[in-house]
XYZ file of C-alpha atoms in Angstrom:
567
model
C 4.014 -7.809 -21.860
C 6.033 -6.655 -24.687
C 2.876 -5.264 -26.211
C -0.418 -4.035 -24.613
C -2.428 -7.156 -25.547
C 0.156 -9.553 -24.131
C 0.537 -7.362 -21.053
C -3.145 -7.391 -20.257
C -3.303 -11.144 -20.866
C -0.285 -11.650 -18.391
C -2.315 -9.487 -15.813
C -5.551 -11.357 -16.302
C -3.711 -14.798 -16.207
C -1.875 -13.776 -12.839
C -5.284 -12.904 -11.295
C -5.505 -16.174 -9.404
C -2.109 -15.559 -7.742
C -2.452 -11.840 -7.455
C -2.497 -9.583 -10.417
C -2.435 -6.488 -8.404
C -1.326 -7.150 -4.844
C -2.698 -10.292 -3.496
C -2.888 -13.992 -4.017
C -5.758 -16.310 -3.948
C -4.938 -18.614 -1.040
C -7.275 -18.530 1.876
C -6.090 -15.132 4.987
C -7.829 -14.147 10.593
C 11.129 -8.822 27.155
C 21.514 -3.833 33.637
C 23.504 -3.351 30.340
C 26.283 -1.033 31.364
C 25.780 2.527 31.070
C 27.343 3.812 27.799
C 28.056 7.217 26.243
C 27.872 6.339 22.559
C 25.680 3.317 21.751
C 26.958 0.836 18.957
C 24.769 1.460 16.150
C 24.575 0.220 12.375
C 26.592 2.180 9.908
C 25.241 5.251 8.271
C 23.824 5.390 4.730
C 24.826 7.934 2.101
C 22.215 10.768 2.035
C 19.766 10.699 -0.410
C 19.220 13.467 -3.105
C 17.176 16.611 -2.522
C 13.496 16.336 -3.583
C 12.338 18.669 -6.177
C 9.297 20.853 -4.918
C 5.871 20.230 -6.583
C 2.654 19.288 -5.134
C 0.798 16.170 -6.475
C -1.637 13.613 -4.874
C 0.521 10.674 -4.030
C -1.022 7.248 -3.310
C -0.840 3.526 -3.709
C -3.017 0.669 -4.449
C -4.062 -1.183 -1.266
C -5.019 -4.983 -1.316
C -6.895 -6.236 1.635
C -7.807 -9.923 0.925
C -8.824 -12.222 3.720
C -5.755 -14.377 3.755
C -3.489 -11.186 4.208
C -5.697 -9.633 6.912
C -5.824 -13.017 8.943
C -2.242 -13.850 8.590
C -3.035 -17.106 6.584
C -0.841 -16.336 3.586
C 1.725 -18.878 2.439
C 5.022 -17.299 1.445
C 6.529 -19.851 -0.704
C 4.948 -22.037 -3.511
C 6.386 -23.579 -6.738
C 6.269 -20.455 -8.619
C 7.332 -17.562 -6.446
C 9.070 -16.493 -3.112
C 7.611 -13.680 -1.074
C 10.421 -11.516 0.130
C 8.660 -8.323 1.144
C 7.210 -9.878 4.251
C 5.753 -7.569 6.839
C 7.902 -6.743 9.848
C 5.369 -8.371 12.134
C 4.518 -11.433 9.790
C 5.554 -13.778 12.523
C 3.283 -12.194 15.059
C -0.087 -13.883 15.119
C -2.615 -11.091 15.232
C -6.334 -10.351 14.943
C -7.817 -8.753 11.765
C -8.585 -5.511 13.835
C -4.866 -5.357 14.818
C -3.860 -5.904 11.132
C -6.164 -2.958 10.211
C -4.685 -0.809 12.924
C -1.161 -1.465 11.738
C -1.857 -0.491 8.322
C -3.730 2.678 9.260
C -0.833 3.865 11.401
C 1.679 2.781 8.546
C -0.222 4.711 5.866
C -0.452 7.719 8.033
C 3.310 7.537 8.881
C 4.141 7.458 5.255
C 2.477 10.661 4.587
C 0.829 9.727 1.302
C -2.519 11.401 0.461
C -4.590 8.315 -0.315
C -4.810 4.596 -0.846
C -6.735 3.032 -3.650
C -8.649 0.070 -2.266
C -8.609 -2.882 -4.679
C -12.145 -3.792 -5.534
C -12.799 -7.434 -6.709
C -16.531 -7.550 -6.133
C -18.815 -9.428 -3.898
C -20.878 -12.483 -3.997
C -24.220 -12.244 -2.151
C -24.519 -15.974 -1.822
C -22.598 -16.986 1.235
C -21.816 -20.400 -0.408
C -19.955 -18.538 -3.186
C -18.472 -15.661 -1.029
C -14.657 -14.963 -1.666
C -12.961 -12.724 0.750
C -10.688 -11.342 -2.008
C -11.508 -7.605 -2.379
C -14.904 -7.356 -0.990
C -15.857 -3.636 -0.944
C -17.712 -4.224 2.331
C -14.251 -4.897 4.113
C -13.077 -1.185 3.477
C -14.962 -0.415 6.747
C -12.009 -2.185 8.448
C -9.605 0.451 7.451
C -12.069 3.395 8.194
C -12.713 2.053 11.772
C -8.784 1.575 12.300
C -8.220 5.168 11.287
C -10.409 6.364 13.914
C -9.055 3.964 16.665
C -5.370 5.081 15.821
C -6.057 8.887 15.631
C -5.231 9.143 11.914
C -8.694 9.724 10.685
C -7.964 12.898 8.922
C -4.316 12.134 7.744
C -5.192 10.332 4.444
C -8.170 9.640 2.122
C -9.463 6.758 0.018
C -9.851 5.984 -3.466
C -10.797 2.786 -5.289
C -9.519 0.773 -8.235
C -12.002 -1.383 -9.948
C -9.775 -4.635 -10.717
C -11.778 -5.365 -13.955
C -10.440 -8.836 -14.628
C -11.593 -9.981 -11.112
C -14.689 -7.806 -10.524
C -16.095 -8.061 -14.113
C -15.180 -11.391 -15.338
C -13.730 -13.857 -12.585
C -16.484 -12.700 -10.131
C -19.092 -13.328 -12.910
C -17.750 -16.829 -13.787
C -17.604 -17.643 -10.165
C -21.259 -16.621 -9.711
C -22.314 -18.794 -12.700
C -20.365 -21.902 -11.295
C -17.563 -21.777 -13.685
C -14.695 -21.176 -11.085
C -12.978 -17.905 -9.908
C -11.050 -16.934 -12.998
C -11.395 -15.058 -16.129
C -11.186 -16.354 -19.499
C -7.903 -17.782 -20.386
C -8.256 -17.981 -24.293
C -9.791 -21.393 -24.534
C -7.347 -23.354 -22.433
C -8.085 -26.861 -21.100
C -9.244 -25.144 -17.691
C -11.548 -23.077 -19.534
C -13.163 -25.928 -21.228
C -13.346 -28.146 -18.020
C -14.825 -25.328 -16.095
C -17.260 -24.247 -18.753
C -16.040 -20.785 -18.810
C -16.859 -18.698 -21.952
C -15.764 -15.553 -23.503
C -16.837 -12.382 -21.802
C -20.156 -11.461 -23.455
C -19.818 -7.728 -23.955
C -19.161 -7.953 -27.634
C -22.550 -9.794 -28.229
C -24.903 -7.838 -26.068
C -26.744 -4.723 -27.283
C -26.234 -2.665 -24.247
C -28.461 0.258 -25.362
C -31.493 -1.806 -26.161
C -31.301 -5.017 -24.256
C -31.378 -3.630 -20.532
C -32.084 -6.999 -19.047
C -29.232 -8.692 -20.618
C -26.822 -5.876 -20.034
C -27.913 -5.658 -16.200
C -27.754 -9.624 -15.597
C -24.684 -10.360 -17.602
C -22.521 -7.155 -17.245
C -23.610 -4.325 -15.014
C -24.675 -5.888 -11.856
C -21.093 -7.195 -11.262
C -19.706 -3.747 -12.086
C -22.099 -1.632 -10.063
C -24.509 -3.413 -7.790
C -21.986 -5.804 -6.376
C -18.789 -3.702 -6.466
C -18.658 0.080 -7.064
C -21.886 0.863 -5.349
C -20.925 -0.959 -2.219
C -17.682 1.083 -2.115
C -19.651 4.285 -2.426
C -22.016 3.226 0.322
C -19.054 2.364 2.482
C -16.739 5.285 2.111
C -18.188 8.561 3.576
C -18.056 11.393 1.165
C -15.581 13.273 3.222
C -13.082 10.397 3.202
C -12.887 10.188 -0.755
C -9.631 11.620 -2.335
C -10.899 14.108 -4.801
C -9.461 15.865 -7.853
C -11.258 18.980 -8.832
C -13.837 18.197 -6.159
C -14.636 14.862 -7.629
C -13.917 11.337 -5.967
C -11.166 9.523 -8.052
C -12.059 6.010 -9.317
C -9.329 4.110 -11.111
C -10.066 1.368 -13.673
C -7.730 -1.671 -14.321
C -7.215 -2.977 -17.847
C -10.039 -4.744 -19.691
C -8.358 -6.599 -22.487
C -10.310 -9.609 -21.639
C -13.365 -8.028 -23.468
C -11.519 -8.438 -26.854
C -12.065 -11.473 -28.987
C -9.791 -12.019 -32.119
C -6.183 -11.312 -33.117
C -6.722 -7.894 -34.907
C -8.340 -4.710 -34.314
C -10.980 -5.386 -36.848
C -12.005 -8.427 -35.051
C -13.200 -6.666 -31.997
C -13.627 -2.964 -32.563
C -17.143 -3.249 -34.224
C -18.484 -5.327 -31.414
C -17.080 -3.018 -28.692
C -17.449 0.426 -30.224
C -19.202 2.715 -27.498
C -19.837 -0.133 -25.125
C -17.253 0.691 -22.582
C -18.228 4.281 -22.740
C -21.797 3.293 -22.051
C -20.698 1.273 -18.846
C -18.937 4.563 -17.674
C -22.120 6.640 -18.448
C -24.028 4.327 -16.379
C -21.564 4.441 -13.619
C -21.673 8.404 -13.667
C -25.326 8.423 -13.789
C -26.026 6.060 -10.879
C -23.345 7.572 -8.756
C -24.903 10.998 -9.292
C -28.282 9.858 -8.682
C -27.801 7.775 -5.565
C -24.769 9.446 -3.983
C -24.765 13.061 -5.329
C -21.107 12.558 -6.608
C -19.706 12.724 -10.013
C -16.706 10.356 -10.287
C -13.416 11.335 -11.687
C -12.739 8.272 -13.772
C -9.154 7.392 -14.767
C -8.982 4.248 -16.963
C -6.207 1.979 -17.988
C -4.389 2.830 -21.432
C -5.871 -0.325 -22.982
C -9.524 1.001 -22.907
C -9.396 2.995 -25.967
C -7.591 0.056 -27.636
C -10.798 -1.834 -26.938
C -13.352 0.865 -27.468
C -12.398 3.666 -29.993
C -14.924 5.950 -28.535
C -13.096 6.220 -25.238
C -10.898 8.786 -26.669
C -13.708 11.162 -27.026
C -15.876 9.992 -24.168
C -17.117 12.860 -21.778
C -17.230 10.086 -19.006
C -13.408 9.577 -19.138
C -11.467 12.080 -17.268
C -7.907 10.772 -17.641
C -5.935 7.806 -18.620
C -3.071 5.966 -16.907
C -0.288 3.943 -18.510
C 0.171 1.083 -16.003
C 3.912 0.519 -15.308
C 5.700 -2.000 -17.462
C 8.544 -4.007 -16.074
C 10.118 -4.756 -19.389
C 10.499 -1.195 -20.488
C 13.083 1.439 -19.454
C 12.284 3.076 -17.540
C 9.336 0.924 -16.050
C 7.333 3.956 -14.615
C 4.909 5.770 -16.826
C 3.444 9.225 -16.977
C 0.386 9.777 -19.204
C -0.027 13.446 -20.069
C -3.600 13.190 -21.117
C -2.861 16.186 -23.588
C -5.883 15.297 -25.826
C -8.563 15.751 -23.111
C -6.827 18.318 -20.614
C -7.142 15.647 -17.946
C -4.947 14.980 -14.978
C -1.284 13.924 -15.808
C -1.289 10.487 -13.988
C 1.999 8.603 -12.993
C 2.187 4.882 -12.315
C 5.204 3.052 -10.818
C 6.466 0.583 -8.260
C 9.133 -0.022 -5.793
C 10.406 -3.105 -7.540
C 9.018 -6.354 -8.698
C 9.781 -10.284 -8.567
C 7.268 -13.060 -9.334
C 7.447 -16.470 -10.985
C 11.292 -16.686 -10.493
C 10.971 -20.457 -10.328
C 9.431 -20.717 -13.754
C 10.414 -20.374 -17.324
C 8.671 -16.909 -17.306
C 10.062 -14.833 -14.213
C 8.946 -11.297 -13.988
C 11.573 -9.092 -12.297
C 12.445 -5.316 -11.862
C 15.484 -4.473 -9.602
C 14.266 -2.325 -6.616
C 17.757 -1.137 -6.172
C 17.497 -0.859 -2.384
C 15.119 2.061 -2.709
C 16.819 3.543 -5.699
C 14.092 2.653 -8.139
C 11.278 4.339 -6.063
C 13.393 7.395 -5.503
C 14.020 7.745 -9.178
C 10.250 7.235 -9.975
C 9.032 9.833 -7.458
C 11.670 12.333 -8.519
C 10.705 11.853 -12.127
C 6.990 12.499 -11.354
C 7.722 15.685 -9.529
C 10.134 16.890 -12.270
C 7.552 16.234 -14.841
C 4.712 17.994 -12.722
C 2.416 14.970 -12.429
C -1.079 15.713 -11.029
C -1.841 12.266 -9.518
C 0.697 9.457 -8.779
C -0.633 5.958 -8.262
C 1.885 3.134 -7.210
C 1.508 -0.515 -6.839
C 0.846 -1.664 -3.918
C 1.095 -0.889 -0.194
C 0.478 -4.445 0.869
C 1.775 -6.090 -2.369
C 4.253 -8.672 -0.757
C 3.245 -11.426 -3.314
C 4.903 -9.486 -6.062
C 7.625 -8.124 -3.857
C 6.518 -4.426 -4.429
C 5.289 -3.403 -1.075
C 5.774 -0.191 1.041
C 4.801 -1.396 4.402
C 7.339 -1.854 7.161
C 9.356 -4.990 6.096
C 11.856 -7.405 7.547
C 13.112 -7.828 3.835
C 16.539 -5.862 4.513
C 18.971 -8.440 3.364
C 20.116 -9.737 -0.104
C 17.635 -11.777 -2.082
C 18.305 -14.308 -4.814
C 15.332 -14.792 -7.164
C 16.394 -17.032 -9.952
C 19.153 -15.244 -12.029
C 18.596 -12.101 -10.041
C 20.293 -10.860 -6.910
C 18.848 -7.764 -5.208
C 18.078 -5.760 -2.054
C 14.538 -4.455 -1.463
C 14.955 -2.520 1.723
C 17.894 -1.037 3.487
C 15.927 -0.864 6.730
C 12.246 -1.674 7.647
C 10.805 1.897 7.351
C 12.729 2.778 4.230
C 10.083 2.754 1.755
C 7.574 4.563 3.935
C 10.244 7.224 4.562
C 10.888 7.693 0.793
C 6.903 8.070 0.171
C 7.082 10.723 2.985
C 10.000 12.706 1.603
C 8.336 12.866 -1.875
C 4.868 13.597 -0.543
C 3.087 16.940 0.229
C 4.139 17.053 4.021
C 7.673 15.748 4.081
C 8.526 17.648 7.465
C 5.258 17.119 9.558
C 4.660 19.352 12.531
C 3.670 16.509 14.635
C 4.845 12.839 14.480
C 4.158 9.601 16.353
C 6.908 6.841 16.253
C 5.507 3.460 17.262
C 8.065 1.807 19.504
C 7.445 -1.594 17.775
C 7.984 0.005 14.584
C 11.586 1.099 15.000
C 14.202 0.125 12.610
C 16.549 -1.342 14.954
C 16.172 -2.798 18.547
C 19.309 -3.835 20.146
C 21.600 -3.873 23.101
C 24.008 -0.862 22.616
C 26.793 -2.829 24.549
C 26.993 -5.539 21.972
C 28.694 -4.667 18.767
C 26.844 -5.526 15.611
C 23.468 -6.113 17.395
C 21.003 -4.931 14.862
C 17.746 -6.755 15.720
C 14.144 -5.661 15.507
C 11.517 -5.344 18.378
C 9.713 -8.598 16.942
C 12.973 -10.433 16.531
C 14.054 -9.539 19.907
C 10.772 -10.902 21.417
C 9.921 -7.509 23.021
C 6.953 -6.816 20.969
C 3.736 -7.388 23.154
C 0.207 -6.167 23.055
C -0.461 -2.841 24.782
C -3.262 -1.821 27.115
C -2.839 1.824 26.778
C -6.082 3.644 26.221
C -4.543 6.154 23.882
C -4.889 5.502 20.275
C -6.580 2.081 20.832
C -3.451 0.580 22.610
C -1.818 -1.267 19.799
C 1.603 -2.740 20.608
C 4.577 -1.897 23.148
C 8.138 -2.699 23.385
C 8.393 -4.409 26.783
C 11.051 -4.170 29.417
C 13.497 -2.130 27.344
C 16.720 -1.634 29.317
C 18.268 -3.762 32.228
C 17.685 -7.472 32.259
C 16.281 -7.470 28.710
C 17.435 -8.626 25.301
C 17.647 -4.770 24.185
C 18.105 -1.341 25.632
C 17.953 0.787 22.505
C 15.757 1.784 19.641
C 16.735 3.185 16.542
C 14.754 5.056 13.771
C 16.370 5.967 10.407
C 15.790 9.333 8.533
C 13.276 11.102 10.776
C 12.218 14.397 9.409
C 12.797 17.393 11.800
C 11.657 20.680 11.097
C 13.475 24.061 11.367
C 12.992 25.484 14.826
C 12.408 23.738 18.163
C 11.111 20.299 18.232
C 9.868 18.638 21.668
C 10.296 14.821 22.276
C 7.956 12.937 24.537
C 7.506 9.401 25.313
C 4.465 7.323 26.420
C 5.730 4.804 28.958
C 5.258 2.682 32.148
C 7.944 2.024 34.593
C 7.965 0.171 38.075
C 11.172 2.053 39.013
C 13.031 5.259 38.106
C 14.995 4.902 34.931
C 17.487 6.909 32.808
C 17.051 7.420 29.211
C 19.184 8.965 26.448
C 18.215 10.535 23.250
C 20.934 10.719 20.621
C 20.559 12.892 17.456
C 23.421 13.826 15.156
C 25.939 12.402 17.643
C 24.575 14.487 20.686
C 23.423 12.690 23.752
C 20.666 14.176 25.961
C 19.890 12.333 29.104
C 16.983 12.390 31.538
C 15.768 10.515 34.552
C 12.118 9.506 34.411
C 9.747 8.753 37.374
C 7.955 5.676 38.281
C 4.707 5.303 36.369
C 2.543 2.362 37.287
C 0.015 3.467 34.526
C 0.659 4.843 31.085
C 2.225 8.173 31.307
C 3.496 11.029 28.819
C 6.823 12.447 29.764
C 8.509 15.347 28.019
C 12.158 14.352 27.580
C 13.786 17.279 25.585
C 13.457 20.133 23.122
C 15.827 20.127 20.331
C 16.543 23.270 18.135
C 17.128 22.802 14.364
C 18.563 25.516 12.021
C 16.796 23.960 8.871
C 14.679 21.074 7.878
C 16.609 17.821 7.690
C 16.538 14.039 7.954
C 18.113 12.677 11.259
C 18.795 9.251 12.643
C 17.291 8.965 16.178
C 18.423 6.697 18.927
C 16.463 6.013 22.213
C 18.392 4.163 25.050
C 17.385 3.229 28.406
C 20.827 3.502 30.288
C 19.519 2.272 33.753
C 16.517 0.615 34.793
C 14.033 -0.469 32.274
C 10.487 0.753 30.856
C 7.753 -0.400 28.643
C 7.347 1.998 25.821
C 4.398 2.404 23.578
C 5.320 5.338 21.370
C 7.277 8.477 20.924
C 5.951 11.901 19.897
C 7.860 14.636 18.179
C 6.104 18.155 17.920
C 7.563 21.103 16.010
C 6.902 24.614 17.254
């Protein structure tokens, strides 16, 4: 990883355990009234965000083991710290997708880049590890959860997987890319990727059978069939398609070993993608390739089919985030980065970048705004296996990974909140706060009680017909493990904001909202079916971030969510 070739080899080698954001293992309940609830200590305010619009998104992995909750969190190489807040809750795939759609919308990012790793038409060879057909799960969840218009989709072609590993698997050589002639290569019969040896311009059959069908027919084409035109994130009116590195196409140690055999061939692949996409879908993709593409094919620098280049982040450089200015082609300025990184800490080759409890992500996004990036693409919304996820996480303590001691999150929603602060809508007009997704769920009469809804055993399935139901916090208040929910750093707009709750209650109850040390209490009526009740209107003199505490001071309720709507 100290040079481009080595970095790409590491990425390719890491494919089996998750080179982008996945691994390859198989994935389907009366506290006394109080005036001031006991709450966790306040954090130091974060710095102001420089103003500049860009498209902000993250890579999104969705392999079967992740969706089905069948992932292993410990192995002989690495420990997964960034586990999801609900990772101990057994849920159906539909529920997993619903959670992801809601959290993406909550974060305020513009798009997610779906990680494409290809599809095997033979059921006996099927691997659920980035199948583009599965993208429909997110699209359906967006509709169910009422966030259909809150973010868009892009894709990243995970080339070592979709081009090479999927090809080897199809040919009976195992699901892996070429490892440089290792014993595993010899045993499986894997051979070097054949692009250098194929006349792509004159031997259409060999090009189609050996190369292109894995790239287009079994991967990108399915993505374009699955994602509607109006759901693509577009730059200059064109759908954005990212491409991962392709160092595996090279053979030899020096440029002269591979340049002649690869000249123009990656360009030709992109040309065919453009032509087929335009012909079949009437769209001209905005192609953003990895920085090692021009190192493989010298013609990439001048290709009309390359719109921009991204320099994927490097954990061994300072700073690790990268911004490619694309000055030679007048393309988008593309920034790549991460929230932190830890993998292989039990081996002799650990890979680590300190998340600094959110500090690295803040530094990264601030830099991209200051440098006026056009597109920002971050690793990986669901990437728990490399400990660089953005979702709500239970990973709020101190971790020890080999020689490194670090903190990933200060509180479960921290990374989502940071993304929103640096996005294009940091102070949304309307917000929905899921009760089970609060940062703290606790008994306000017990000092130091800072649990979460799942850890308190209060998170249960919800039969509300609004937004597909989802999850609820059950029996919050008297006779329960908790009476209070707290959210950190909620953005409130200048002017009046109205606060409502969606709840059920068998008896009247009294609730308290606390913001900036001020309590507002209200009695709410019996509601045997799900009911929305307006609790208060709060004026704000300016935009700002505020901690919000909701307490049931007498009685108890089931609560689905809270809504905040600014005037």
